[in-house]
Structures are given as C-alpha cells and as structure tokens.
C-alpha cells in the first residue's frame, strides 16, 4: 500500500490561486518546499510539479498572500 507519509492531505491537491499572487516578488514558498516541487519563472506565480509534491503543506503556511491552497 502506498502510504509513505501520513497527513490529512492525501486526497487534496496543492492549488495556486493566481489571482491572490501579486506576482511582483521572488516567491518565498519556493524555498521552503523540501522536494523542489515549486518553481517560479521571473516573478510569475509559482507552478507546482504535482509529481514531486508530497502535500506536506509547508508552502501553504508560508505564503503570506494565501495564494497556495491545499484543497
Ligand atoms: S505542499 Fe510541500 S511538497 Fe508540495 S509544493 Fe508545498 S512545500 Fe512542496
């Protein structure tokens, strides 16, 4: 059974709320991701690599604009 990590986000997907992101700064959440699942081109809103994301929720807690949501 695939159950490497225990958290409440198994059935959720990390979503970037582009409208909430001011897209005018280096995304602070990119640096906190333990598996490099977030990337940013210029000051664009960050992009999630869903294959890499382990749904730990760190980036969600880090974004002051609440542009990253686990839902
Ligand atoms: S939820 Fe965790 S693994 Fe997924 S992008 Fe955010 S920090 Fe990275």
PDB file of C-alpha atoms and ligand atoms in Angstrom:
ATOM      1  CA  UNK A   1       0.000   0.000   0.000  1.00  0.00           C
ATOM      2  CA  UNK A   2       1.307   3.414  -0.928  1.00  0.00           C
ATOM      3  CA  UNK A   3       1.376   5.128   2.403  1.00  0.00           C
ATOM      4  CA  UNK A   4       4.826   6.583   2.774  1.00  0.00           C
ATOM      5  CA  UNK A   5       3.631   9.720   4.505  1.00  0.00           C
ATOM      6  CA  UNK A   6       0.879  10.332   6.985  1.00  0.00           C
ATOM      7  CA  UNK A   7      -1.029  13.542   6.703  1.00  0.00           C
ATOM      8  CA  UNK A   8      -4.544  14.777   6.057  1.00  0.00           C
ATOM      9  CA  UNK A   9      -3.812  15.976   2.568  1.00  0.00           C
ATOM     10  CA  UNK A  10      -3.752  12.668   0.738  1.00  0.00           C
ATOM     11  CA  UNK A  11      -6.879  13.404  -1.232  1.00  0.00           C
ATOM     12  CA  UNK A  12      -6.118  17.061  -1.767  1.00  0.00           C
ATOM     13  CA  UNK A  13      -4.197  18.910  -4.431  1.00  0.00           C
ATOM     14  CA  UNK A  14      -1.968  21.899  -3.996  1.00  0.00           C
ATOM     15  CA  UNK A  15      -3.511  24.712  -5.987  1.00  0.00           C
ATOM     16  CA  UNK A  16      -2.038  28.095  -6.860  1.00  0.00           C
ATOM     17  CA  UNK A  17      -4.558  30.907  -6.664  1.00  0.00           C
ATOM     18  CA  UNK A  18      -3.055  33.087  -9.330  1.00  0.00           C
ATOM     19  CA  UNK A  19      -5.400  35.978  -8.564  1.00  0.00           C
ATOM     20  CA  UNK A  20      -4.136  36.125  -4.986  1.00  0.00           C
ATOM     21  CA  UNK A  21      -0.481  36.255  -6.011  1.00  0.00           C
ATOM     22  CA  UNK A  22       0.799  39.805  -6.662  1.00  0.00           C
ATOM     23  CA  UNK A  23       3.428  38.335  -8.997  1.00  0.00           C
ATOM     24  CA  UNK A  24       5.931  41.053  -8.187  1.00  0.00           C
ATOM     25  CA  UNK A  25       8.492  39.280  -5.997  1.00  0.00           C
ATOM     26  CA  UNK A  26      10.506  36.084  -5.639  1.00  0.00           C
ATOM     27  CA  UNK A  27       8.069  33.556  -4.143  1.00  0.00           C
ATOM     28  CA  UNK A  28       9.166  32.774  -0.561  1.00  0.00           C
ATOM     29  CA  UNK A  29       7.371  29.432  -0.626  1.00  0.00           C
ATOM     30  CA  UNK A  30       9.593  28.091  -3.419  1.00  0.00           C
ATOM     31  CA  UNK A  31      12.495  27.929  -0.955  1.00  0.00           C
ATOM     32  CA  UNK A  32      10.632  26.078   1.794  1.00  0.00           C
ATOM     33  CA  UNK A  33       9.500  23.141  -0.331  1.00  0.00           C
ATOM     34  CA  UNK A  34      11.502  20.106   0.808  1.00  0.00           C
ATOM     35  CA  UNK A  35      11.232  18.361  -2.556  1.00  0.00           C
ATOM     36  CA  UNK A  36      11.635  21.259  -5.006  1.00  0.00           C
ATOM     37  CA  UNK A  37       8.103  20.885  -6.284  1.00  0.00           C
ATOM     38  CA  UNK A  38       7.582  24.620  -6.679  1.00  0.00           C
ATOM     39  CA  UNK A  39       9.192  26.669  -9.387  1.00  0.00           C
ATOM     40  CA  UNK A  40       8.867  30.252 -10.473  1.00  0.00           C
ATOM     41  CA  UNK A  41       9.624  31.911 -13.770  1.00  0.00           C
ATOM     42  CA  UNK A  42      10.612  35.516 -13.180  1.00  0.00           C
ATOM     43  CA  UNK A  43       8.054  36.970 -10.784  1.00  0.00           C
ATOM     44  CA  UNK A  44       5.204  34.890 -12.147  1.00  0.00           C
ATOM     45  CA  UNK A  45       3.016  32.962  -9.728  1.00  0.00           C
ATOM     46  CA  UNK A  46       4.744  29.719  -8.744  1.00  0.00           C
ATOM     47  CA  UNK A  47       3.990  26.486 -10.555  1.00  0.00           C
ATOM     48  CA  UNK A  48       3.512  23.155  -8.772  1.00  0.00           C
ATOM     49  CA  UNK A  49       5.013  19.942 -10.059  1.00  0.00           C
ATOM     50  CA  UNK A  50       2.274  17.586  -8.864  1.00  0.00           C
ATOM     51  CA  UNK A  51       4.510  14.573  -9.498  1.00  0.00           C
ATOM     52  CA  UNK A  52       7.004  15.847  -6.941  1.00  0.00           C
ATOM     53  CA  UNK A  53       4.642  17.418  -4.387  1.00  0.00           C
ATOM     54  CA  UNK A  54       4.262  15.306  -1.243  1.00  0.00           C
ATOM     55  CA  UNK A  55       1.424  17.541   0.047  1.00  0.00           C
ATOM     56  CA  UNK A  56       3.241  18.473   3.216  1.00  0.00           C
ATOM     57  CA  UNK A  57       1.573  21.883   3.299  1.00  0.00           C
ATOM     58  CA  UNK A  58       4.697  23.852   4.186  1.00  0.00           C
ATOM     59  CA  UNK A  59       4.343  26.236   1.293  1.00  0.00           C
ATOM     60  CA  UNK A  60       0.694  26.832   2.161  1.00  0.00           C
ATOM     61  CA  UNK A  61       1.670  28.059   5.614  1.00  0.00           C
ATOM     62  CA  UNK A  62       4.465  30.181   4.216  1.00  0.00           C
ATOM     63  CA  UNK A  63       2.624  32.214   1.596  1.00  0.00           C
ATOM     64  CA  UNK A  64       1.516  35.483   3.259  1.00  0.00           C
ATOM     65  CA  UNK A  65      -0.999  36.102   0.473  1.00  0.00           C
ATOM     66  CA  UNK A  66      -2.617  32.694   0.931  1.00  0.00           C
ATOM     67  CA  UNK A  67      -2.145  32.067  -2.754  1.00  0.00           C
ATOM     68  CA  UNK A  68      -1.235  28.438  -2.160  1.00  0.00           C
ATOM     69  CA  UNK A  69      -4.090  26.238  -1.049  1.00  0.00           C
ATOM     70  CA  UNK A  70      -4.405  22.580  -0.267  1.00  0.00           C
ATOM     71  CA  UNK A  71      -7.931  21.634  -1.248  1.00  0.00           C
TER      72      UNK A  71
HETATM   73  S1  LIG B   1       2.885  21.036  -0.244  1.00  0.00           S
HETATM   74 FE1  LIG B   1       5.014  20.593   0.439  1.00  0.00          FE
HETATM   75  S2  LIG B   1       5.845  19.294  -1.184  1.00  0.00           S
HETATM   76 FE2  LIG B   1       4.031  20.260  -2.041  1.00  0.00          FE
HETATM   77  S3  LIG B   1       4.807  22.101  -3.089  1.00  0.00           S
HETATM   78 FE3  LIG B   1       4.200  22.704  -0.988  1.00  0.00          FE
HETATM   79  S4  LIG B   1       6.074  22.569   0.224  1.00  0.00           S
HETATM   80 FE4  LIG B   1       6.403  21.396  -1.687  1.00  0.00          FE
END
